[in-house]
Each structure stands twice: as C-alpha cells, then as structure tokens.
Tab-separated table of C-alpha atoms in Angstrom:
chain	number	residue	atom	x	y	z
A	23	LYS	CA	96.298	116.668	-30.077
A	24	ALA	CA	95.865	117.723	-33.698
A	25	GLY	CA	92.440	117.237	-35.206
A	26	VAL	CA	91.464	115.754	-38.514
A	27	THR	CA	93.341	117.609	-41.234
A	28	GLN	CA	91.963	117.949	-44.718
A	29	THR	CA	93.818	119.417	-47.670
A	30	PRO	CA	93.305	121.484	-49.637
A	31	ARG	CA	90.683	123.670	-47.923
A	32	TYR	CA	89.372	125.070	-51.199
A	33	LEU	CA	89.541	123.809	-54.747
A	34	ILE	CA	88.160	125.031	-58.057
A	35	LYS	CA	88.064	122.571	-60.926
A	36	THR	CA	86.609	122.478	-64.415
A	37	ARG	CA	83.997	119.987	-65.575
A	38	GLY	CA	85.603	116.814	-66.837
A	39	GLN	CA	88.700	117.137	-64.696
A	40	GLN	CA	89.567	114.864	-61.826
A	41	VAL	CA	90.418	115.764	-58.242
A	42	THR	CA	92.110	114.144	-55.263
A	43	LEU	CA	91.319	115.187	-51.716
A	44	SER	CA	93.451	114.249	-48.742
A	45	CYS	CA	92.659	113.477	-45.120
A	46	SER	CA	94.994	112.936	-42.187
A	47	PRO	CA	93.115	111.435	-39.245
A	48	ILE	CA	93.819	112.118	-35.609
A	49	SER	CA	96.951	110.295	-34.526
A	50	GLY	CA	96.056	106.763	-33.499
A	51	HIS	CA	92.717	106.758	-35.294
A	52	ARG	CA	92.438	103.933	-37.773
A	53	SER	CA	88.896	104.375	-39.035
A	54	VAL	CA	88.227	107.051	-41.629
A	55	SER	CA	84.978	107.988	-43.319
A	56	TRP	CA	84.092	110.515	-45.985
A	57	TYR	CA	80.890	112.519	-46.364
A	58	GLN	CA	79.578	114.945	-48.958
A	59	GLN	CA	77.665	117.989	-47.712
A	60	THR	CA	75.479	120.027	-50.072
A	61	PRO	CA	72.628	122.467	-49.409
A	62	GLY	CA	70.191	120.278	-51.319
A	63	GLN	CA	71.111	116.775	-50.196
A	64	GLY	CA	72.623	117.486	-46.791
A	65	LEU	CA	75.269	115.154	-45.409
A	66	GLN	CA	75.653	111.939	-47.359
A	67	PHE	CA	77.975	109.030	-46.657
A	68	LEU	CA	80.623	108.262	-49.257
A	69	PHE	CA	83.039	105.648	-47.875
A	70	GLU	CA	84.378	104.061	-44.736
A	71	TYR	CA	87.904	102.670	-44.379
A	72	PHE	CA	89.616	100.696	-41.676
A	73	SER	CA	93.112	99.249	-41.892
A	74	GLU	CA	93.370	100.082	-45.595
A	75	THR	CA	90.151	98.212	-46.393
A	76	GLN	CA	86.965	99.790	-47.627
A	77	ARG	CA	84.271	98.549	-45.281
A	78	ASN	CA	81.316	100.413	-46.638
A	79	LYS	CA	80.389	102.532	-49.635
A	80	GLY	CA	77.545	104.956	-50.055
A	81	ASN	CA	75.238	105.367	-52.993
A	82	PHE	CA	77.550	107.346	-55.265
A	83	PRO	CA	78.641	106.616	-58.841
A	84	GLY	CA	81.875	104.844	-59.601
A	85	ARG	CA	83.516	108.188	-60.404
A	86	PHE	CA	83.952	108.518	-56.647
A	87	SER	CA	86.712	106.367	-55.240
A	88	GLY	CA	88.971	106.340	-52.252
A	89	ARG	CA	91.734	104.563	-50.468
A	90	GLN	CA	93.484	104.395	-47.136
A	91	PHE	CA	97.193	104.060	-46.587
A	92	SER	CA	99.082	102.091	-43.978
A	93	ASN	CA	99.497	105.225	-41.844
A	94	SER	CA	95.681	105.617	-41.852
A	95	ARG	CA	95.800	108.683	-44.070
A	96	SER	CA	93.087	108.601	-46.686
A	97	GLU	CA	92.431	110.078	-50.094
A	98	MET	CA	89.325	110.313	-52.160
A	99	ASN	CA	89.248	110.833	-55.888
A	100	VAL	CA	86.506	112.113	-58.137
A	101	SER	CA	86.983	111.635	-61.860
A	102	THR	CA	85.176	113.315	-64.738
A	103	LEU	CA	83.864	116.088	-62.510
A	104	GLU	CA	80.313	117.319	-62.944
A	105	LEU	CA	78.803	120.597	-61.772
A	106	GLY	CA	76.755	118.657	-59.232
A	107	ASP	CA	79.922	117.458	-57.523
A	108	SER	CA	80.374	120.937	-56.073
A	109	ALA	CA	80.160	120.384	-52.332
A	110	LEU	CA	81.934	120.382	-49.018
A	111	TYR	CA	83.715	117.054	-48.603
A	112	LEU	CA	84.185	116.040	-45.006
A	113	CYS	CA	86.527	113.468	-43.576
A	114	ALA	CA	85.967	111.965	-40.150
A	115	SER	CA	88.063	109.645	-38.037
A	116	LYS	CA	87.710	107.512	-34.937
A	117	PRO	CA	89.950	105.162	-33.029
A	118	GLY	CA	88.645	101.742	-34.012
A	119	ALA	CA	86.260	99.839	-36.191
A	120	GLY	CA	83.651	99.325	-33.510
A	121	PRO	CA	80.510	101.425	-33.362
A	122	ASP	CA	81.017	102.719	-29.840
A	123	TYR	CA	82.862	105.891	-30.732
A	124	GLY	CA	81.762	109.172	-32.170
A	125	TYR	CA	83.498	110.416	-35.249
A	126	THR	CA	85.667	113.533	-35.153
A	127	PHE	CA	85.202	115.581	-38.284
A	128	GLY	CA	87.641	117.739	-40.176
A	129	SER	CA	86.878	121.200	-41.535
A	130	GLY	CA	86.384	119.863	-45.010
A	131	THR	CA	87.494	120.607	-48.547
A	132	ARG	CA	85.172	122.891	-50.457
A	133	LEU	CA	85.157	121.803	-54.088
A	134	THR	CA	83.691	124.072	-56.726
A	135	VAL	CA	83.250	122.685	-60.233
A	136	VAL	CA	82.853	125.294	-62.972
B	171	ALA	CA	67.819	101.634	-45.448
B	172	GLN	CA	67.521	103.946	-42.510
B	173	SER	CA	66.400	107.562	-42.705
B	174	VAL	CA	66.444	110.446	-40.246
B	175	SER	CA	63.953	113.305	-40.025
B	176	GLN	CA	64.468	116.598	-38.280
B	177	HIS	CA	61.137	118.329	-38.292
B	178	ASN	CA	62.245	121.888	-37.600
B	179	HIS	CA	64.447	123.373	-40.295
B	180	HIS	CA	64.751	126.776	-38.659
B	181	VAL	CA	64.228	127.723	-35.024
B	182	ILE	CA	64.504	131.205	-33.564
B	183	LEU	CA	64.635	131.642	-29.809
B	184	SER	CA	65.451	134.371	-27.358
B	185	GLU	CA	68.218	133.862	-24.835
B	186	ALA	CA	67.145	131.871	-21.766
B	187	ALA	CA	64.361	130.141	-23.667
B	188	SER	CA	64.186	126.359	-23.543
B	189	LEU	CA	65.091	124.333	-26.601
B	190	GLU	CA	63.822	121.048	-27.952
B	191	LEU	CA	64.816	119.840	-31.410
B	192	GLY	CA	63.047	116.823	-32.775
B	193	CYS	CA	64.714	113.838	-34.417
B	194	ASN	CA	62.998	110.695	-35.647
B	195	TYR	CA	64.554	107.800	-37.463
B	196	SER	CA	63.266	104.833	-39.360
B	197	TYR	CA	65.093	101.581	-38.723
B	198	GLY	CA	63.840	98.516	-36.951
B	199	GLY	CA	67.119	97.241	-35.592
B	200	THR	CA	69.590	98.379	-32.978
B	201	VAL	CA	70.942	101.871	-33.479
B	202	ASN	CA	73.522	104.239	-32.108
B	203	LEU	CA	72.383	107.844	-32.021
B	204	PHE	CA	74.272	111.114	-32.217
B	205	TRP	CA	73.771	114.839	-32.199
B	206	TYR	CA	76.374	116.980	-33.932
B	207	VAL	CA	76.609	120.768	-33.980
B	208	GLN	CA	78.148	123.005	-36.620
B	209	TYR	CA	78.871	126.536	-35.423
B	210	PRO	CA	79.196	129.197	-38.126
B	211	GLY	CA	82.450	128.680	-39.994
B	212	GLN	CA	83.451	125.674	-37.923
B	213	HIS	CA	83.528	121.931	-38.399
B	214	LEU	CA	80.995	119.426	-37.126
B	215	GLN	CA	81.419	118.687	-33.438
B	216	LEU	CA	79.930	115.851	-31.427
B	217	LEU	CA	77.438	117.088	-28.837
B	218	LEU	CA	76.373	113.769	-27.391
B	219	LYS	CA	75.847	110.121	-28.247
B	220	TYR	CA	73.712	107.196	-27.181
B	221	PHE	CA	74.817	103.593	-27.497
B	222	SER	CA	73.011	101.764	-24.708
B	223	GLY	CA	71.909	102.066	-21.114
B	224	ASP	CA	70.238	105.148	-19.660
B	225	PRO	CA	68.122	106.629	-22.460
B	226	LEU	CA	68.713	110.134	-21.123
B	227	VAL	CA	72.176	111.190	-22.168
B	228	LYS	CA	73.997	114.348	-21.257
B	229	GLY	CA	76.432	116.048	-23.556
B	230	ILE	CA	78.612	119.096	-23.661
B	231	LYS	CA	77.482	122.673	-23.083
B	232	GLY	CA	74.393	121.685	-21.097
B	233	PHE	CA	72.704	119.718	-23.860
B	234	GLU	CA	70.881	116.467	-23.258
B	235	ALA	CA	68.879	114.067	-25.385
B	236	GLU	CA	66.354	111.355	-24.665
B	237	PHE	CA	66.084	108.139	-26.638
B	238	ILE	CA	62.509	106.884	-26.800
B	239	LYS	CA	62.715	103.557	-28.571
B	240	SER	CA	58.962	103.141	-28.980
B	241	LYS	CA	58.777	106.450	-30.805
B	242	PHE	CA	62.040	106.034	-32.764
B	243	SER	CA	62.984	109.446	-31.441
B	244	PHE	CA	66.093	111.103	-30.059
B	245	ASN	CA	65.178	114.684	-29.247
B	246	LEU	CA	67.758	117.244	-28.187
B	247	ARG	CA	67.027	119.579	-25.292
B	248	LYS	CA	68.591	122.462	-23.435
B	249	PRO	CA	66.820	124.235	-20.573
B	250	SER	CA	68.190	127.700	-21.291
B	251	VAL	CA	69.859	128.657	-24.566
B	252	GLN	CA	72.547	131.270	-25.017
B	253	TRP	CA	73.430	133.429	-27.996
B	254	SER	CA	76.521	131.242	-28.460
B	255	ASP	CA	74.273	128.248	-29.189
B	256	THR	CA	73.459	129.750	-32.583
B	257	ALA	CA	74.451	126.963	-34.952
B	258	GLU	CA	73.144	124.169	-37.130
B	259	TYR	CA	72.298	120.930	-35.338
B	260	PHE	CA	72.365	117.510	-36.969
B	261	CYS	CA	70.906	114.286	-35.699
B	262	ALA	CA	72.617	111.123	-36.963
B	263	VAL	CA	71.904	107.423	-36.742
B	264	ASN	CA	74.199	104.462	-37.108
B	265	ALA	CA	72.530	101.124	-37.696
B	266	VAL	CA	74.621	98.713	-35.680
B	267	ASN	CA	74.586	96.015	-38.342
B	268	ALA	CA	75.515	98.416	-41.130
B	269	GLY	CA	79.088	99.231	-40.249
B	270	ASN	CA	79.907	102.703	-39.079
B	271	MET	CA	77.955	104.624	-41.662
B	272	LEU	CA	76.111	107.618	-40.244
B	273	THR	CA	72.799	108.677	-41.726
B	274	PHE	CA	72.206	112.347	-41.012
B	275	GLY	CA	69.032	114.325	-40.733
B	276	GLY	CA	68.650	117.471	-42.784
B	277	GLY	CA	69.736	119.712	-39.923
B	278	THR	CA	68.055	122.426	-37.859
B	279	ARG	CA	69.350	125.968	-37.972
B	280	LEU	CA	69.013	127.563	-34.554
B	281	MET	CA	69.263	131.303	-34.126
B	282	VAL	CA	69.339	132.668	-30.598
B	283	LYS	CA	68.535	136.339	-30.280
B	284	PRO	CA	70.437	138.200	-27.568
C-alpha cells in the first residue's frame, strides 16, 4: 500500500513568488492535513480537509491556502513568499473524519525561499 | 488553545538503558494523545496512540506510554533502548472538540550510544 506522496520533494523559490505543493493521500483516506515544520517553531498545524471541505485552519496568514479535490488529493499554496516560509511542509492523511485514527505522514516538501 | 511541553530536548543514553520521555499538555477537555517518531532522514511515524480505556498503551518496537489524566501527562517509556532508537520523538495532542488538529510538542532528540 503506497504511503502519503508529496511532490516535489525539494523546492527553491525567490521572495515574492508563489508556490503550490501537492499531496496524494493513502488510497481510501479522505482526511488530509498539512503541517509546517521549522527548527524554531516546530510542527505547526496549517489546514485540515475532509471531502473537499476545509474543516480547520491554523494560525497562519491568508497567504497560505489549500484545497482538496474529489479524489482526496490536496494542494497547498503560498503566495508572496517570505524568507520565513522556508520550512518542511508535511502532509498527513487518515481514513475518516473521526478522531480515532492516527495520521500517516508523508516525507514532506522542503521549501527554501531565497 | 492547547499546548504540549516536552521537557527534555536532548537525551543521550547507552544501549540497554531505560528510557522515559516526558510529555505534558494543557487542555481541560477530552483529548486523544499520540507519540510520533522521526528517524534520521525519514518521515514521521506513529509509535502509539491513546483514545480511551486502559491508560497504559503499548506501541510498536517495545514502546509504551501511560496517560495520567490528573497530571495531564503522557510519558513515553521503553525498558531497554537500542542504537536503532536514535531519533526525534514528538508528543502530540488532539482536543476532541477541536477537529483533528494535532498540537505537537517541541520534540526530544534521543541519541543511543552503542
């Protein structure tokens, strides 16, 4: 069973640009969440999606957005990139919307903003 | 909002030593609790989880954790560590009434000397 797939693995962007990151959840998983991991702030919640609906959003500026498609694949977008957006962005999926599952995480996309 | 504290940022042990990593959270309501591990160069993996029932939960690779509600704690233990346990360990909390958002602790880097 394939795991959570995130593309691309590495990305270098310039300040002011925008970026789109992609996540394919485990087959059959309908709940997808995104997290940002940095050395200073640790792991911070970005968004949660279920059945194409955003159920929860973390404390990030509006430059961070996301969506989920009907096949449960998800994308997140960051516009007007800042140096501080450099981080490992992790996607996680689980079967349903209920709390009684543990998330399976992908390997992440490492974004570097220069 | 909930928060999670992991008191030990770095732990160094010799093989066969016993391990206990502390995790405390602040949230007055019902929670689900998790321990994740991140081996060098790998993605986050679920070690164990607590939702309800027996407060002593057993996970993979010989790890266990005990939920003590009165102390808001969920400490991770292993009787005898191996060199292969070298990794970063993250405690995470999900407040049941707050969707599926995970709040992570800052992580504990464990180094096991052979």
